[in-house]
């Protein structure tokens, strides 16, 4: 625990992280990162265990599941990061552990409520979707597709939680006036780049969604991989955007407008930019243009 940490700040950080997680699932991630780095692993894991256990005992099982998944993922990422494992391996392993936690707790929740078959799970999803479709009849939601793509939906949620935690933790540290210790293996957004081999995984999966080679099971797996790839390449596209805004010396309003338009409205476009960056390397080109402009 850092000397500047206090009980009051602990209450503030933990309370806000829980409230944001309740209403948004992933927006409490930066605060969870700060909680772990400021108060240490013992406080972080004890707090998480208490909150998740209390939610489960109060029959708020969905809250316990998703809050626990994010807590587990960010906590695992921090532990691997401290050990110097590197951001890519830390991310893959932490998402794996978070997904395992989610799958296990969802299964336990189903068992506790007497839901044991695919038909019963499907009926539960149909009942959940029915009011949504009544509000918007033009919206077509298929329960089977949602179930088939639930693994990637969980993985994407956890990846977004890690991304938000890493991007905004420094601002939370600054807001709370807490010292921020840098870690050698810590990921910097402007340098974020997926391993080169991942492009072949993503392209192969995309191809298998377009052409059926191995039946339904492979098609479902491929769609799930593509969903995850879209989110991963979104962060690479976001890194390109940030480098471009830096080169333009964009102010706060310009950055805010760019984020609202490109991230809020054109998520897929940012992902495509991240994908193309594998071949084009936008950041190197932007830096060259900046250098040429400076030398003139």
Coordinates of N, CA and C in Angstrom, one line a residue, residues 91-263:
X91 N -2.5 -10.2 -21.4 CA -3.9 -10.0 -21.8 C -4.6 -11.3 -22.2
X92 N -3.9 -12.2 -22.9 CA -4.5 -13.5 -23.3 C -4.8 -14.3 -22.1
X93 N -3.9 -14.4 -21.2 CA -4.1 -15.2 -20.0 C -5.2 -14.7 -19.1
X94 N -5.2 -13.4 -18.9 CA -6.2 -12.7 -18.0 C -7.6 -12.9 -18.6
X95 N -7.7 -12.7 -19.9 CA -9.0 -12.9 -20.6 C -9.5 -14.3 -20.5
X96 N -8.5 -15.2 -20.6 CA -8.8 -16.7 -20.4 C -9.4 -17.0 -19.0
X97 N -8.7 -16.5 -18.0 CA -9.2 -16.7 -16.6 C -10.5 -16.0 -16.4
X98 N -10.7 -14.8 -16.9 CA -11.9 -14.1 -16.8 C -13.1 -14.8 -17.4
X99 N -12.8 -15.4 -18.6 CA -13.8 -16.1 -19.4 C -14.2 -17.4 -18.6
X100 N -13.2 -18.1 -18.1 CA -13.4 -19.3 -17.3 C -14.3 -19.0 -16.1
X101 N -14.0 -17.9 -15.4 CA -14.8 -17.5 -14.3 C -16.2 -17.3 -14.7
X102 N -16.4 -16.6 -15.8 CA -17.7 -16.3 -16.3 C -18.5 -17.6 -16.6
X103 N -17.8 -18.5 -17.4 CA -18.5 -19.7 -17.8 C -18.9 -20.5 -16.6
X104 N -18.0 -20.6 -15.6 CA -18.2 -21.4 -14.4 C -19.4 -20.8 -13.6
X105 N -19.4 -19.5 -13.4 CA -20.5 -18.9 -12.5 C -21.8 -18.9 -13.3
X106 N -21.8 -18.7 -14.6 CA -23.0 -18.8 -15.4 C -23.6 -20.2 -15.2
X107 N -22.8 -21.2 -15.4 CA -23.2 -22.6 -15.2 C -23.8 -22.9 -13.8
X108 N -23.2 -22.3 -12.8 CA -23.7 -22.5 -11.4 C -25.0 -21.8 -11.2
X109 N -25.1 -20.6 -11.9 CA -26.4 -19.8 -11.8 C -27.5 -20.6 -12.5
X110 N -27.2 -21.2 -13.6 CA -28.2 -22.0 -14.3 C -28.7 -23.2 -13.4
X111 N -27.7 -23.9 -12.9 CA -28.0 -25.0 -12.0 C -28.8 -24.6 -10.8
X112 N -28.5 -23.5 -10.2 CA -29.2 -23.0 -9.0 C -30.7 -22.7 -9.4
X113 N -30.9 -22.3 -10.6 CA -32.3 -22.0 -11.0 C -32.9 -23.1 -11.8
X114 N -32.4 -24.3 -11.8 CA -33.0 -25.4 -12.5 C -32.9 -25.4 -14.0
X115 N -32.0 -24.7 -14.5 CA -31.8 -24.6 -16.0 C -30.7 -25.6 -16.4
X116 N -31.0 -26.7 -17.1 CA -29.9 -27.7 -17.3 C -29.8 -28.1 -18.8
X117 N -30.7 -27.6 -19.6 CA -30.6 -28.1 -21.0 C -30.5 -26.9 -22.0
X118 N -30.1 -27.1 -23.2 CA -30.0 -26.0 -24.2 C -31.4 -25.4 -24.4
X119 N -32.4 -26.3 -24.5 CA -33.8 -25.8 -24.7 C -34.2 -24.8 -23.7
X120 N -33.8 -25.1 -22.4 CA -34.2 -24.2 -21.3 C -33.4 -22.9 -21.4
X121 N -32.1 -23.0 -21.8 CA -31.3 -21.8 -21.9 C -31.9 -20.9 -23.0
X122 N -32.3 -21.6 -24.1 CA -32.8 -20.8 -25.3 C -34.1 -20.1 -24.9
X123 N -35.0 -20.8 -24.1 CA -36.2 -20.2 -23.7 C -36.0 -19.0 -22.8
X124 N -35.0 -19.1 -22.0 CA -34.6 -18.0 -21.1 C -34.2 -16.8 -22.0
X125 N -33.4 -17.0 -23.0 CA -32.9 -15.9 -23.9 C -34.1 -15.3 -24.7
X126 N -35.0 -16.2 -25.2 CA -36.2 -15.7 -25.9 C -37.1 -14.9 -25.0
X127 N -37.3 -15.3 -23.8 CA -38.1 -14.5 -22.9 C -37.4 -13.1 -22.6
X128 N -36.1 -13.1 -22.5 CA -35.4 -11.9 -22.3 C -35.5 -10.9 -23.5
X129 N -35.4 -11.5 -24.7 CA -35.4 -10.7 -25.9 C -36.8 -10.2 -26.3
X130 N -37.9 -10.9 -25.8 CA -39.2 -10.6 -26.2 C -39.6 -9.1 -26.0
X131 N -39.4 -8.6 -24.8 CA -39.8 -7.2 -24.5 C -39.0 -6.2 -25.4
X132 N -37.7 -6.5 -25.7 CA -36.9 -5.7 -26.6 C -37.4 -5.6 -28.0
X133 N -37.8 -6.8 -28.5 CA -38.4 -6.8 -29.8 C -39.7 -6.2 -29.9
X134 N -40.5 -6.2 -28.8 CA -41.8 -5.5 -28.8 C -41.6 -4.0 -28.9
X135 N -40.5 -3.5 -28.2 CA -40.3 -2.1 -28.3 C -39.7 -1.6 -29.7
X136 N -39.0 -2.5 -30.3 CA -38.5 -2.2 -31.6 C -38.7 -3.4 -32.6
X137 N -39.9 -3.5 -33.2 CA -40.2 -4.7 -34.0 C -39.3 -4.9 -35.2
X138 N -38.6 -3.8 -35.7 CA -37.7 -4.0 -36.8 C -36.4 -4.6 -36.4
X139 N -36.1 -4.7 -35.1 CA -34.9 -5.3 -34.7 C -35.0 -6.8 -34.6
X140 N -34.2 -7.5 -35.4 CA -34.2 -9.0 -35.5 C -33.1 -9.6 -34.6
X141 N -33.5 -10.2 -33.5 CA -32.6 -10.9 -32.6 C -32.9 -12.4 -32.6
X142 N -31.9 -13.2 -32.9 CA -32.0 -14.6 -32.9 C -31.3 -15.2 -31.7
X143 N -32.1 -15.9 -30.9 CA -31.6 -16.5 -29.6 C -30.5 -17.5 -29.9
X144 N -30.6 -18.3 -30.9 CA -29.5 -19.3 -31.2 C -28.2 -18.6 -31.6
X145 N -28.3 -17.5 -32.4 CA -27.1 -16.8 -32.8 C -26.4 -16.1 -31.5
X146 N -27.2 -15.6 -30.7 CA -26.7 -14.9 -29.5 C -26.0 -16.0 -28.6
X147 N -26.6 -17.1 -28.5 CA -26.0 -18.2 -27.7 C -24.6 -18.6 -28.3
X148 N -24.7 -18.8 -29.6 CA -23.5 -19.3 -30.3 C -22.3 -18.3 -30.2
X149 N -22.7 -17.0 -30.2 CA -21.6 -15.9 -30.2 C -21.4 -15.4 -28.7
X150 N -21.9 -16.0 -27.8 CA -21.7 -15.6 -26.4 C -20.3 -15.7 -25.9
X151 N -19.5 -16.7 -26.4 CA -18.1 -16.8 -25.9 C -17.3 -15.5 -26.4
X152 N -17.5 -15.1 -27.6 CA -16.8 -13.9 -28.1 C -17.3 -12.7 -27.5
X153 N -18.6 -12.6 -27.2 CA -19.2 -11.5 -26.5 C -18.6 -11.3 -25.1
X154 N -18.4 -12.4 -24.4 CA -17.7 -12.3 -23.1 C -16.3 -11.9 -23.3
X155 N -15.5 -12.5 -24.2 CA -14.1 -12.1 -24.4 C -14.0 -10.6 -24.8
X156 N -14.9 -10.2 -25.7 CA -14.8 -8.8 -26.1 C -15.1 -7.8 -25.0
X157 N -16.0 -8.2 -24.1 CA -16.3 -7.4 -22.9 C -15.1 -7.3 -22.0
X158 N -14.4 -8.4 -21.8 CA -13.2 -8.4 -21.0 C -12.0 -7.6 -21.6
X159 N -11.9 -7.8 -22.9 CA -10.8 -7.0 -23.6 C -11.1 -5.5 -23.5
X160 N -12.3 -5.1 -23.7 CA -12.7 -3.7 -23.6 C -12.4 -3.2 -22.2
X161 N -12.6 -4.0 -21.2 CA -12.4 -3.7 -19.8 C -10.9 -3.4 -19.6
X162 N -10.0 -4.3 -20.1 CA -8.6 -4.1 -20.0 C -8.2 -2.9 -20.7
X163 N -8.7 -2.7 -21.9 CA -8.3 -1.5 -22.7 C -8.7 -0.2 -22.0
X164 N -9.9 -0.1 -21.5 CA -10.3 1.1 -20.8 C -9.5 1.3 -19.5
X165 N -9.2 0.2 -18.8 CA -8.4 0.3 -17.6 C -7.0 0.9 -17.9
X166 N -6.4 0.4 -18.9 CA -5.0 0.8 -19.2 C -5.0 2.3 -19.8
X167 N -6.0 2.6 -20.6 CA -6.1 3.9 -21.2 C -6.3 5.1 -20.2
X168 N -7.3 4.8 -19.2 CA -7.7 5.9 -18.4 C -7.2 5.8 -16.9
X169 N -6.4 4.8 -16.6 CA -5.9 4.7 -15.2 C -5.1 5.9 -14.8
X170 N -4.2 6.4 -15.8 CA -3.4 7.6 -15.4 C -4.2 8.8 -15.0
X171 N -5.3 9.0 -15.7 CA -6.2 10.1 -15.4 C -6.8 9.9 -14.0
X172 N -7.2 8.7 -13.7 CA -7.8 8.5 -12.4 C -6.7 8.7 -11.3
X173 N -5.5 8.2 -11.5 CA -4.4 8.5 -10.6 C -4.3 10.0 -10.4
X174 N -4.3 10.8 -11.5 CA -4.1 12.2 -11.4 C -5.3 12.8 -10.6
X175 N -6.5 12.4 -10.9 CA -7.7 12.9 -10.3 C -7.7 12.7 -8.8
X176 N -7.2 11.5 -8.4 CA -7.2 11.2 -7.0 C -5.9 11.6 -6.3
X177 N -5.0 12.2 -7.1 CA -3.7 12.7 -6.5 C -2.9 11.6 -5.9
X178 N -2.8 10.5 -6.6 CA -2.1 9.3 -6.2 C -0.9 9.1 -7.1
X179 N 0.3 8.7 -6.5 CA 1.4 8.5 -7.4 C 1.2 7.2 -8.2
X180 N 1.7 7.3 -9.5 CA 1.5 6.3 -10.4 C 2.9 5.6 -10.7
X181 N 3.1 4.4 -10.2 CA 4.4 3.7 -10.5 C 4.3 3.1 -11.9
X182 N 5.4 3.4 -12.7 CA 5.5 2.8 -14.0 C 6.0 1.4 -13.9
X183 N 5.5 0.5 -14.7 CA 5.9 -0.9 -14.8 C 6.6 -1.1 -16.1
X184 N 7.8 -1.8 -16.1 CA 8.6 -1.9 -17.4 C 7.8 -2.6 -18.5
X185 N 6.9 -3.6 -18.1 CA 6.2 -4.3 -19.2 C 4.8 -3.7 -19.5
X186 N 4.6 -2.5 -18.9 CA 3.3 -1.8 -19.1 C 3.1 -1.4 -20.6
X187 N 1.9 -1.6 -21.1 CA 1.6 -1.3 -22.4 C 1.3 0.2 -22.6
X188 N 1.9 0.8 -23.7 CA 1.6 2.2 -24.0 C 0.7 2.2 -25.2
X189 N -0.5 2.9 -25.1 CA -1.5 2.9 -26.2 C -0.9 3.2 -27.6
X190 N 0.0 4.3 -27.6 CA 0.5 4.7 -28.9 C 1.4 3.7 -29.5
X191 N 1.9 2.7 -28.8 CA 2.8 1.7 -29.3 C 2.1 0.3 -29.5
X192 N 0.8 0.3 -29.2 CA 0.0 -0.9 -29.3 C 0.0 -1.5 -30.7
X193 N 0.4 -2.7 -30.8 CA 0.4 -3.4 -32.1 C 0.3 -4.9 -31.9
X194 N -0.7 -5.5 -32.5 CA -0.9 -6.9 -32.4 C 0.3 -7.7 -33.0
X195 N 0.6 -8.9 -32.4 CA 1.6 -9.7 -33.0 C 1.3 -10.0 -34.5
X196 N 2.4 -10.1 -35.3 CA 2.2 -10.2 -36.8 C 1.4 -11.5 -37.1
X197 N 1.6 -12.5 -36.4 CA 0.9 -13.8 -36.8 C -0.6 -13.7 -36.6
X198 N -1.0 -12.8 -35.8 CA -2.5 -12.7 -35.5 C -3.3 -12.3 -36.7
X199 N -2.6 -11.6 -37.7 CA -3.3 -11.2 -38.9 C -3.8 -12.4 -39.7
X200 N -3.0 -13.5 -39.6 CA -3.3 -14.7 -40.4 C -4.5 -15.5 -39.7
X201 N -4.5 -15.4 -38.3 CA -5.6 -16.0 -37.6 C -6.9 -15.3 -37.9
X202 N -6.8 -13.9 -37.9 CA -8.0 -13.1 -38.2 C -8.5 -13.3 -39.7
X203 N -7.6 -13.3 -40.6 CA -8.0 -13.5 -42.0 C -8.5 -14.9 -42.3
X204 N -7.9 -15.9 -41.7 CA -8.4 -17.2 -41.9 C -9.8 -17.4 -41.3
X205 N -10.0 -16.8 -40.2 CA -11.3 -16.9 -39.5 C -12.4 -16.2 -40.4
X206 N -12.0 -15.0 -40.9 CA -12.9 -14.3 -41.8 C -13.3 -15.0 -43.0
X207 N -12.3 -15.7 -43.6 CA -12.5 -16.5 -44.8 C -13.5 -17.6 -44.5
X208 N -13.3 -18.3 -43.3 CA -14.2 -19.4 -43.0 C -15.6 -19.0 -42.6
X209 N -15.8 -17.7 -42.3 CA -17.2 -17.2 -42.2 C -17.9 -17.0 -43.5
X210 N -17.1 -16.8 -44.5 CA -17.6 -16.5 -45.9 C -17.8 -17.8 -46.7
X211 N -16.9 -18.8 -46.5 CA -17.0 -20.0 -47.2 C -17.0 -21.2 -46.2
X212 N -18.0 -22.1 -46.4 CA -18.1 -23.2 -45.4 C -17.2 -24.4 -45.9
X213 N -16.2 -24.6 -45.0 CA -15.2 -25.7 -45.3 C -15.4 -26.9 -44.3
X214 N -15.8 -26.6 -43.1 CA -15.8 -27.7 -42.1 C -17.1 -27.8 -41.3
X215 N -18.2 -27.3 -41.8 CA -19.5 -27.5 -41.1 C -19.8 -26.4 -40.2
X216 N -20.9 -26.5 -39.5 CA -21.4 -25.5 -38.6 C -20.5 -25.1 -37.5
X217 N -19.9 -26.1 -36.8 CA -19.0 -25.9 -35.7 C -17.9 -24.9 -36.0
X218 N -17.2 -25.2 -37.1 CA -16.1 -24.3 -37.5 C -16.5 -22.9 -37.9
X219 N -17.7 -22.8 -38.5 CA -18.3 -21.5 -38.9 C -18.6 -20.7 -37.6
X220 N -19.1 -21.4 -36.6 CA -19.4 -20.7 -35.3 C -18.1 -20.2 -34.7
X221 N -17.1 -21.1 -34.6 CA -15.8 -20.7 -34.1 C -15.2 -19.6 -34.8
X222 N -15.3 -19.6 -36.1 CA -14.7 -18.5 -36.9 C -15.4 -17.2 -36.7
X223 N -16.7 -17.2 -36.5 CA -17.4 -15.9 -36.2 C -17.0 -15.4 -34.9
X224 N -16.8 -16.2 -33.9 CA -16.4 -15.8 -32.6 C -14.9 -15.2 -32.7
X225 N -14.1 -15.8 -33.4 CA -12.7 -15.3 -33.6 C -12.7 -13.9 -34.3
X226 N -13.6 -13.8 -35.3 CA -13.7 -12.5 -36.0 C -14.2 -11.4 -35.1
X227 N -15.2 -11.7 -34.2 CA -15.7 -10.7 -33.3 C -14.6 -10.2 -32.4
X228 N -13.8 -11.1 -31.9 CA -12.7 -10.8 -31.0 C -11.6 -9.9 -31.7
X229 N -11.3 -10.4 -33.0 CA -10.3 -9.6 -33.8 C -10.8 -8.2 -34.1
X230 N -12.1 -8.0 -34.3 CA -12.6 -6.6 -34.5 C -12.2 -5.7 -33.3
X231 N -12.4 -6.2 -32.1 CA -12.2 -5.4 -30.9 C -10.7 -5.2 -30.8
X232 N -9.9 -6.2 -31.0 CA -8.4 -6.1 -30.9 C -7.9 -5.1 -31.9
X233 N -8.3 -5.1 -33.1 CA -7.9 -4.2 -34.1 C -8.5 -2.8 -33.9
X234 N -9.6 -2.7 -33.2 CA -10.1 -1.4 -32.9 C -9.1 -0.6 -32.0
X235 N -8.4 -1.3 -31.1 CA -7.5 -0.6 -30.3 C -6.2 -0.2 -31.1
X236 N -5.9 -1.0 -32.1 CA -4.8 -0.7 -32.9 C -5.1 0.6 -33.8
X237 N -6.4 0.6 -34.3 CA -6.8 1.8 -35.0 C -6.9 3.0 -34.1
X238 N -7.3 2.8 -32.8 CA -7.3 3.9 -31.9 C -5.9 4.4 -31.6
X239 N -4.9 3.6 -31.6 CA -3.5 4.0 -31.4 C -3.1 4.9 -32.6
X240 N -3.5 4.4 -33.8 CA -3.2 5.2 -35.0 C -3.9 6.6 -34.9
X241 N -5.1 6.6 -34.5 CA -5.8 7.9 -34.4 C -5.1 8.8 -33.4
X242 N -4.7 8.3 -32.3 CA -4.0 9.1 -31.2 C -2.7 9.7 -31.8
X243 N -2.0 8.9 -32.5 CA -0.7 9.4 -33.1 C -1.0 10.5 -34.1
X244 N -2.0 10.3 -34.9 CA -2.4 11.3 -35.9 C -2.8 12.6 -35.2
X245 N -3.6 12.5 -34.1 CA -4.1 13.7 -33.4 C -2.9 14.4 -32.7
X246 N -1.9 13.6 -32.2 CA -0.7 14.2 -31.6 C 0.1 15.0 -32.7
X247 N 0.2 14.4 -33.9 CA 1.0 15.0 -34.9 C 0.3 16.3 -35.4
X248 N -1.0 16.4 -35.2 CA -1.8 17.6 -35.6 C -1.8 18.6 -34.5
X249 N -1.3 18.2 -33.3 CA -1.3 19.0 -32.1 C -2.8 19.4 -31.8
X250 N -3.7 18.4 -31.9 CA -5.1 18.6 -31.7 C -5.4 19.0 -30.2
X251 N -6.3 20.0 -30.1 CA -6.7 20.4 -28.7 C -7.7 19.4 -28.1
X252 N -8.2 19.8 -26.9 CA -9.1 18.9 -26.2 C -10.4 18.8 -26.9
X253 N -10.9 19.9 -27.5 CA -12.2 19.8 -28.2 C -12.2 19.0 -29.4
X254 N -11.1 19.1 -30.2 CA -10.9 18.3 -31.4 C -10.8 16.9 -31.1
X255 N -10.0 16.5 -30.1 CA -9.9 15.1 -29.7 C -11.3 14.6 -29.3
X256 N -12.0 15.4 -28.5 CA -13.3 14.9 -28.0 C -14.3 14.7 -29.2
X257 N -14.3 15.6 -30.2 CA -15.1 15.4 -31.4 C -14.7 14.2 -32.2
X258 N -13.4 14.0 -32.3 CA -12.9 12.9 -33.1 C -13.3 11.6 -32.5
X259 N -13.2 11.5 -31.1 CA -13.5 10.3 -30.4 C -15.0 10.0 -30.5
X260 N -15.8 11.1 -30.4 CA -17.3 10.9 -30.4 C -17.7 10.3 -31.8
X261 N -17.2 10.9 -32.9 CA -17.5 10.6 -34.2 C -17.0 9.2 -34.6
X262 N -15.7 9.1 -34.5 CA -15.0 7.9 -35.0 C -15.2 6.7 -34.1
X263 N -15.2 6.9 -32.7 CA -15.3 5.7 -31.8 C -16.8 5.4 -31.5

